[in-house]
XYZ file of C-alpha atoms in Angstrom:
534
model
C 14.709 182.787 178.757
C 14.245 185.230 181.615
C 13.876 184.725 185.344
C 10.252 185.195 186.416
C 10.527 188.428 188.388
C 10.554 192.201 188.053
C 10.317 193.507 184.496
C 10.750 190.096 182.810
C 7.634 190.583 180.664
C 8.876 193.953 179.403
C 12.149 192.231 178.490
C 10.330 189.522 176.509
C 8.159 192.212 174.885
C 11.259 194.164 173.840
C 12.857 190.976 172.563
C 9.829 190.163 170.411
C 9.574 193.686 169.039
C 13.273 193.706 168.144
C 12.922 190.412 166.267
C 9.772 191.564 164.513
C 11.475 194.834 163.518
C 14.293 192.845 161.957
C 11.833 190.577 160.186
C 9.835 193.519 158.864
C 13.002 195.093 157.471
C 13.822 191.965 155.486
C 10.181 191.576 154.422
C 10.084 195.156 153.138
C 13.172 194.489 151.019
C 11.134 191.706 149.381
C 7.948 193.776 148.960
C 6.239 191.797 151.724
C 4.856 192.074 155.231
C 4.942 189.885 158.325
C 1.542 189.169 159.830
C 0.862 187.834 163.324
C -2.169 185.600 162.900
C -3.298 182.094 163.815
C -4.281 181.337 160.195
C -3.452 183.698 157.342
C -6.852 184.895 156.018
C -5.630 185.036 152.398
C -4.200 181.504 152.467
C -5.317 179.392 149.494
C -5.429 175.665 148.864
C -2.815 176.167 146.117
C -0.299 177.234 148.792
C -0.307 173.778 150.408
C 2.813 172.572 148.620
C 6.319 171.937 149.875
C 7.520 174.688 147.511
C 6.089 177.129 150.069
C 7.647 175.411 153.090
C 10.978 176.044 154.771
C 13.305 173.516 153.051
C 13.992 171.312 156.073
C 14.055 167.596 155.316
C 12.289 166.708 158.588
C 8.962 168.147 157.379
C 8.900 166.094 154.188
C 10.093 162.972 156.042
C 7.344 163.157 158.689
C 4.763 163.786 155.973
C 5.893 160.750 153.960
C 5.930 158.462 157.016
C 2.505 159.549 158.314
C 1.010 159.170 154.844
C 2.426 155.636 154.723
C 0.760 154.817 158.061
C -2.522 156.333 156.954
C -2.494 154.696 153.494
C -4.678 157.458 152.029
C -4.786 161.237 151.710
C -5.262 163.322 154.829
C -8.769 164.721 155.112
C -10.234 167.650 156.999
C -13.898 168.169 157.719
C -14.660 171.237 159.801
C -18.071 172.664 160.602
C -18.822 176.166 161.823
C -21.014 178.803 160.212
C -19.608 177.327 156.996
C -17.978 173.977 156.483
C -14.814 172.769 154.781
C -14.168 169.297 153.438
C -10.841 168.735 151.685
C -8.129 166.150 151.184
C -4.378 166.458 150.659
C -1.570 164.017 149.973
C 0.654 165.476 152.709
C 0.455 166.874 156.246
C 0.559 170.469 155.006
C -2.877 171.330 156.351
C -0.805 171.578 159.548
C 1.248 174.383 157.970
C -1.831 176.643 157.896
C -1.399 177.105 161.656
C 0.760 179.642 163.481
C 0.959 179.524 167.265
C 2.516 181.666 169.985
C 4.106 179.051 172.232
C 4.804 179.789 175.887
C 7.344 178.047 178.140
C 7.559 177.906 181.914
C 10.279 176.004 183.771
C 8.830 173.643 186.392
C 10.513 172.090 189.422
C 10.510 168.277 188.979
C 8.850 167.720 192.356
C 5.913 169.884 191.318
C 5.613 168.815 187.688
C 2.600 166.490 187.919
C 0.474 168.986 189.868
C 1.538 171.877 187.626
C 0.803 169.893 184.481
C -2.674 168.955 185.702
C -3.330 172.575 186.646
C -2.186 173.712 183.176
C -4.862 171.403 181.755
C -7.486 172.844 184.096
C -6.915 176.451 182.979
C -6.522 175.706 179.246
C -10.170 176.330 178.328
C -10.591 179.854 179.731
C -7.071 180.927 178.683
C -7.783 179.823 175.114
C -11.223 181.472 175.146
C -9.609 184.825 175.941
C -7.064 184.524 173.117
C -8.852 183.037 170.080
C -7.623 184.495 166.773
C -8.188 181.958 163.966
C -11.812 181.974 162.740
C -11.218 181.780 158.972
C -9.788 179.095 156.699
C -9.947 179.419 152.902
C -12.597 182.114 153.289
C -14.872 179.958 155.449
C -16.103 180.903 158.924
C -15.327 177.941 161.148
C -14.266 177.789 164.808
C -13.196 180.769 166.935
C -9.841 178.944 167.108
C -9.916 176.769 163.998
C -6.266 175.769 164.547
C -7.287 173.320 167.272
C -9.410 171.124 165.008
C -7.297 171.705 161.893
C -4.047 170.685 163.561
C -5.642 167.558 164.983
C -7.074 166.422 161.661
C -3.993 167.373 159.631
C -1.847 164.770 161.443
C -4.473 162.126 162.162
C -3.333 158.678 161.017
C -6.600 157.056 162.104
C -9.136 156.065 159.483
C -12.874 155.440 159.655
C -12.264 151.681 159.470
C -10.607 151.620 162.906
C -13.068 153.645 164.947
C -14.699 150.698 166.736
C -11.618 150.572 168.991
C -10.305 153.353 171.204
C -7.367 154.945 169.427
C -5.887 158.380 170.098
C -4.983 160.895 167.397
C -1.387 162.151 167.457
C -2.732 165.598 168.401
C -4.699 165.300 171.636
C -5.639 167.061 174.868
C -5.292 164.078 177.177
C -7.457 161.324 178.632
C -7.161 161.923 182.357
C -5.204 163.699 185.071
C -1.649 162.380 185.040
C -0.360 160.426 188.029
C 3.062 159.365 189.259
C 5.761 161.486 187.654
C 6.569 163.375 184.462
C 7.904 160.245 182.755
C 4.348 158.846 182.645
C 3.548 161.331 179.845
C 6.348 160.052 177.615
C 5.638 156.418 178.503
C 2.026 156.876 177.378
C 3.156 158.328 174.054
C 5.699 155.558 173.482
C 3.036 152.913 174.105
C 0.350 154.550 171.966
C 2.129 156.001 168.946
C 4.431 154.245 166.477
C 7.993 155.542 166.276
C 8.332 157.814 163.217
C 11.908 159.115 163.344
C 15.165 157.605 164.521
C 18.920 158.151 164.212
C 22.160 156.181 164.260
C 23.941 158.201 166.925
C 21.783 157.942 170.033
C 23.552 157.618 173.388
C 22.257 155.182 176.000
C 20.900 157.316 178.835
C 21.662 154.719 181.515
C 25.298 154.574 180.418
C 25.549 158.363 180.479
C 24.194 158.396 184.045
C 26.773 155.814 185.155
C 29.486 158.066 183.745
C 28.139 161.059 185.668
C 26.824 162.725 182.489
C 23.411 164.326 182.312
C 21.580 162.315 179.593
C 20.391 164.173 176.517
C 17.346 161.861 176.065
C 17.481 162.521 172.311
C 15.382 159.495 171.392
C 12.556 160.399 173.791
C 12.678 164.065 172.742
C 12.554 163.098 169.061
C 9.496 160.924 169.651
C 7.909 163.636 171.821
C 8.231 165.937 168.811
C 6.025 163.678 166.679
C 3.051 163.457 169.045
C 1.363 166.640 170.108
C -0.299 167.473 173.414
C -1.611 171.015 173.798
C 0.328 171.264 177.053
C 3.649 169.595 176.380
C 6.430 168.291 178.612
C 9.811 169.657 177.447
C 13.202 168.510 178.711
C 16.323 170.662 178.388
C 19.916 169.679 179.010
C 21.751 172.987 178.811
C 24.474 173.854 181.297
C 25.105 171.991 184.507
C 21.516 171.224 185.491
C 18.871 169.628 183.224
C 15.413 171.106 183.547
C 11.777 170.498 182.635
C 9.291 172.936 181.169
C 5.626 173.029 180.318
C 5.017 174.384 176.845
C 1.610 175.976 176.237
C 0.987 175.229 172.551
C -2.660 176.108 172.003
C -2.529 179.921 171.802
C -2.446 181.504 168.328
C -0.071 184.111 167.009
C -1.328 187.729 167.183
C -3.427 189.805 166.990
C -0.572 192.095 168.183
C 2.569 191.659 170.253
C 0.799 193.473 173.086
C -2.039 190.930 172.890
C 0.423 188.045 172.795
C 2.266 189.331 175.856
C -1.032 189.788 177.703
C -1.908 186.150 176.944
C 1.570 185.119 178.124
C 1.258 186.971 181.438
C -2.313 185.738 182.026
C -1.173 182.125 181.620
C 1.981 182.524 183.739
C 0.054 184.258 186.520
C -2.507 181.459 186.635
C 0.215 178.805 186.606
C 1.803 180.452 189.645
C -1.571 180.728 191.402
C -2.210 176.997 191.534
C -4.310 176.215 194.646
C -2.337 174.764 197.562
C -4.619 171.732 197.860
C -4.777 171.165 194.108
C -3.436 167.571 194.124
C -6.291 166.422 196.369
C -8.873 168.236 194.261
C -8.104 166.329 191.069
C -9.522 163.161 192.614
C -12.990 164.715 192.667
C -12.804 166.807 189.465
C -14.145 165.479 186.179
C -11.293 165.559 183.634
C -13.740 165.318 180.737
C -15.361 168.567 181.876
C -11.937 170.234 181.589
C -11.449 168.737 178.155
C -14.936 169.897 177.161
C -14.075 173.437 178.317
C -11.105 173.405 175.952
C -13.163 172.277 172.952
C -15.919 174.805 173.688
C -13.308 177.576 173.917
C -11.907 176.577 170.532
C -15.358 176.567 168.959
C -16.921 179.662 170.512
C -14.245 181.744 172.271
C -15.729 184.043 174.896
C -19.326 183.289 173.874
C -19.717 180.174 175.996
C -20.172 178.863 179.547
C -17.655 176.551 181.175
C -17.666 173.961 183.915
C -15.557 175.362 186.741
C -15.358 173.147 189.811
C -18.680 171.559 188.878
C -20.602 174.792 188.200
C -21.510 176.235 184.790
C -20.205 179.797 184.579
C -20.167 182.190 181.572
C -16.493 182.310 180.634
C -16.351 186.109 180.529
C -17.660 186.195 184.097
C -15.242 183.437 185.098
C -12.263 185.359 183.729
C -13.237 188.769 185.118
C -14.396 187.678 188.570
C -12.149 184.707 189.310
C -9.221 184.127 186.961
C -7.936 187.660 186.466
C -7.640 188.271 190.236
C -6.109 184.797 190.597
C -3.541 185.476 187.867
C -2.627 188.843 189.373
C -2.073 187.185 192.757
C 0.289 184.661 191.145
C 2.268 187.436 189.442
C 2.487 189.450 192.643
C 3.759 186.348 194.470
C 6.613 186.206 191.923
C 7.295 189.948 192.465
C 6.531 190.916 188.877
C 6.506 194.701 188.391
C 3.124 196.185 189.251
C 3.283 198.521 186.230
C 3.668 195.524 183.912
C 0.810 193.689 185.629
C -1.456 196.688 185.174
C -0.432 197.113 181.521
C -0.838 193.529 180.313
C -3.669 192.388 182.551
C -5.522 195.545 181.493
C -5.485 194.131 177.952
C -7.107 190.865 179.104
C -9.653 192.810 181.142
C -10.529 195.139 178.252
C -10.783 192.284 175.769
C -12.972 190.210 178.071
C -15.317 193.039 179.059
C -16.268 193.832 175.453
C -15.889 190.259 174.153
C -13.556 191.582 171.442
C -11.079 188.820 170.638
C -9.134 188.651 167.390
C -11.649 186.125 166.076
C -14.586 188.364 166.928
C -12.976 191.331 165.146
C -12.160 189.283 162.037
C -15.598 187.713 161.666
C -17.444 191.005 162.180
C -15.372 192.862 159.581
C -15.287 189.969 157.129
C -19.082 189.824 157.075
C -19.328 193.567 156.419
C -16.661 193.479 153.701
C -18.422 190.586 151.953
C -21.532 192.719 151.454
C -19.424 194.978 149.215
C -17.130 192.505 147.418
C -16.433 188.815 146.941
C -14.753 186.760 149.672
C -11.243 186.882 148.144
C -11.231 190.678 147.998
C -12.770 190.888 151.482
C -10.002 188.691 152.917
C -7.359 190.949 151.391
C -8.964 194.063 152.885
C -9.117 192.286 156.268
C -5.456 191.270 156.079
C -4.334 194.778 155.120
C -6.165 196.252 158.115
C -4.578 193.683 160.437
C -1.092 194.558 159.215
C -1.729 198.269 159.813
C -2.959 197.745 163.386
C -0.025 195.459 164.154
C 2.462 198.105 163.058
C 0.817 200.388 165.630
C 0.885 197.544 168.230
C -2.661 198.346 169.361
C -4.501 195.629 171.364
C -7.326 194.060 169.391
C -10.152 195.292 171.615
C -9.192 198.834 170.538
C -9.194 198.057 166.800
C -11.932 199.925 164.969
C -14.629 198.017 163.105
C -15.607 198.632 159.511
C -18.707 200.814 159.295
C -21.840 199.264 157.828
C -21.528 201.809 154.991
C -17.996 200.608 154.162
C -17.182 200.719 150.454
C -13.988 199.665 148.711
C -12.845 201.508 145.578
C -10.074 199.719 143.655
C -7.365 202.004 142.309
C -7.212 200.147 138.993
C -9.802 197.529 138.077
C -7.641 196.095 135.276
C -4.774 195.298 137.660
C -7.046 193.473 140.120
C -6.892 189.703 140.058
C -9.671 187.547 138.667
C -10.093 185.919 142.093
C -11.087 189.308 143.515
C -14.122 189.597 141.232
C -15.095 186.044 140.340
C -18.179 184.324 141.732
C -17.289 181.218 143.740
C -20.852 179.972 144.315
C -20.890 178.067 141.025
C -23.727 175.929 139.666
C -22.584 173.094 137.412
C -24.041 170.248 135.389
C -22.947 166.654 134.931
C -22.471 165.324 131.421
C -25.392 162.877 131.704
C -27.945 165.478 132.871
C -30.869 166.009 130.541
C -31.188 169.145 128.430
C -34.557 169.774 130.077
C -32.876 170.014 133.508
C -30.149 172.250 132.076
C -32.724 174.565 130.504
C -34.619 174.864 133.781
C -31.500 175.737 135.787
C -30.452 178.422 133.305
C -33.952 179.854 133.416
C -34.281 179.770 137.208
C -30.923 181.483 137.751
C -31.024 183.768 134.655
C -27.683 182.308 133.517
C -26.367 182.479 129.975
C -23.907 179.603 130.407
C -23.119 176.815 132.864
C -19.997 174.634 133.273
C -20.097 170.844 132.887
C -18.073 168.540 135.171
C -17.292 164.838 134.998
C -17.580 162.380 137.906
C -14.131 163.449 139.189
C -15.135 167.086 139.350
C -12.985 168.092 136.360
C -14.231 170.706 133.911
C -15.028 169.021 130.584
C -17.479 171.328 128.832
C -19.638 174.413 128.714
C -23.326 174.748 127.949
C -24.948 178.003 126.792
C -28.533 179.150 126.597
C -28.103 179.619 122.822
C -27.106 175.973 122.338
C -30.092 174.784 124.350
C -32.514 176.959 122.430
C -31.293 175.610 119.106
C -31.679 172.001 120.211
C -35.051 172.369 121.922
C -36.491 173.226 118.523
C -35.492 169.790 117.222
C -37.614 166.685 117.582
C -36.730 164.354 120.452
C -34.737 166.935 122.429
C -36.201 165.504 125.659
C -33.897 162.517 125.234
C -30.826 164.662 124.577
C -28.239 164.833 127.356
C -25.723 167.574 128.112
C -22.783 165.563 126.748
C -24.386 165.459 123.300
C -24.384 169.212 122.713
C -21.931 170.829 125.163
C -18.980 172.860 123.932
C -15.832 170.823 124.426
C -13.374 173.397 123.084
C -13.739 176.393 125.389
C -11.702 179.142 127.026
C -10.802 179.321 130.720
C -8.700 181.612 132.873
C -6.653 181.304 136.067
C -7.706 183.058 139.240
C -4.239 184.644 139.326
C -4.677 186.423 135.978
C -5.601 190.097 135.950
C -9.137 191.341 135.405
C -7.789 193.257 132.406
C -6.620 189.995 130.850
C -10.036 188.415 131.463
C -11.823 191.383 129.896
C -9.542 191.322 126.838
C -10.133 187.610 126.330
C -13.907 188.024 126.583
C -13.813 190.937 124.109
C -11.554 189.116 121.631
C -13.610 185.896 121.646
C -17.024 187.562 122.113
C -17.640 185.731 125.397
C -20.078 186.649 128.146
C -18.059 184.920 130.849
C -15.119 182.652 131.631
C -14.771 179.615 133.914
C -11.944 180.120 136.397
C -9.921 176.936 136.906
C -7.222 175.450 139.126
C -5.804 171.989 138.312
C -8.556 171.598 135.713
C -11.215 172.048 138.382
C -13.557 175.001 138.366
C -13.103 177.409 141.278
C -15.276 180.272 140.025
C -16.759 182.209 137.130
C -16.081 185.771 136.019
C -18.506 187.534 133.685
C -18.735 190.828 131.837
C -21.372 191.829 134.362
C -18.951 191.215 137.294
C -16.470 193.642 135.742
C -19.144 196.188 134.831
C -20.638 196.079 138.348
C -17.206 196.661 139.885
C -16.594 199.648 137.615
C -20.007 201.096 138.422
């Protein structure tokens, strides 16, 4: 931590760059890169296993306990331009998210007002920093982390929705009153205890002995319920302290962008209006909460309720919040050169509307006109890494030209997932041959996969098979199951295109179903490979 004055932001910036430099050195030794991003664009469903997680027992323990409370797999259903509906037998949807968490120490006497003010500014601060628009190749929210994190830890089920019940990830229900302890009391009353220990000390006994209590039990419980602005208690040195942790901002797009977000938030926190406590009585908390959700969904392309008036958020930031933040920083005697540097990033980003999410979506759409979504996501990720090495703010990142074209260095070494078609038409085993014939004709397909009721791949139907059977009497009563090929070849998305081509040549196949856990995730054909070569 640094004292909020002078060149403190340059010090934090240098600290972050030094750590990232160290991390990059180790990554390079392992033929890897570190990427600052809210959600890794190339993340796949297959990565959501504890084999990919840091081996800390706490993660597995929390997952097991929450799953026990829920009594069924965790489900996500997110709607944006695309939609995603998935289930998982652990909380690892949460692990898709990477945040850049900010801490500010707060005087106990001012905590309630500062916490309420941190809620008030959350919407516009988030809108200026969104950087997580993609999940598994789908365009969702400008800051998809907000909805994904909430759903990934939600122990509620559809059977209990007639009563009011909070998710463990929540914004809040109202302005807080009283003192800081009211936040923890609310969480203790609302959420079941998940973790405990045998060596807790009684806080009241510690106080009687003149010892500052560690509050380990309360802190442990506070770590299993998640507000976007969180109360943190620290007991280091002679004097315990409290902090507000801003948890909603994503990692990236660059360290310079992250530091600009940090300064913007700190400046606003220090510019809290003098009569703020009285104002909360007349301000609608739900409007503040709505601002936050709108920011997560649409970033800078939205209007927000600010003191009862609807204002375009870009106008709100440029005309009101940037000057307000600068005044707060100047009050704390932060270096004017640092203010100009970092606040200039927020100003530039807001003027052009170029957030990390905006840049990603624009370039992803262009890349997808030239290649499939998997390959497009890899191109996007590679560009992001390059810009981050240069530490250029995102509003200065160049966009892909409309004429962009990607030429692979070696088609045979590309992965199947980079060429396969993921928009797959399938049949069920009890479909009629007449329906199957029509679909093949309408789409000019030569073959079509067959799934069972559980979505598992059980067969393959070809146009040749259909033609042979339509010449026989009574074919109208024939169903797919009667004639489908049950012994067929498949390939993994992680195999090379060269391997797929060799298999198709050896077995005289026109295409191959691509499978994961016996479920079809795509199809690769001779024509896909030929088109890529052309």
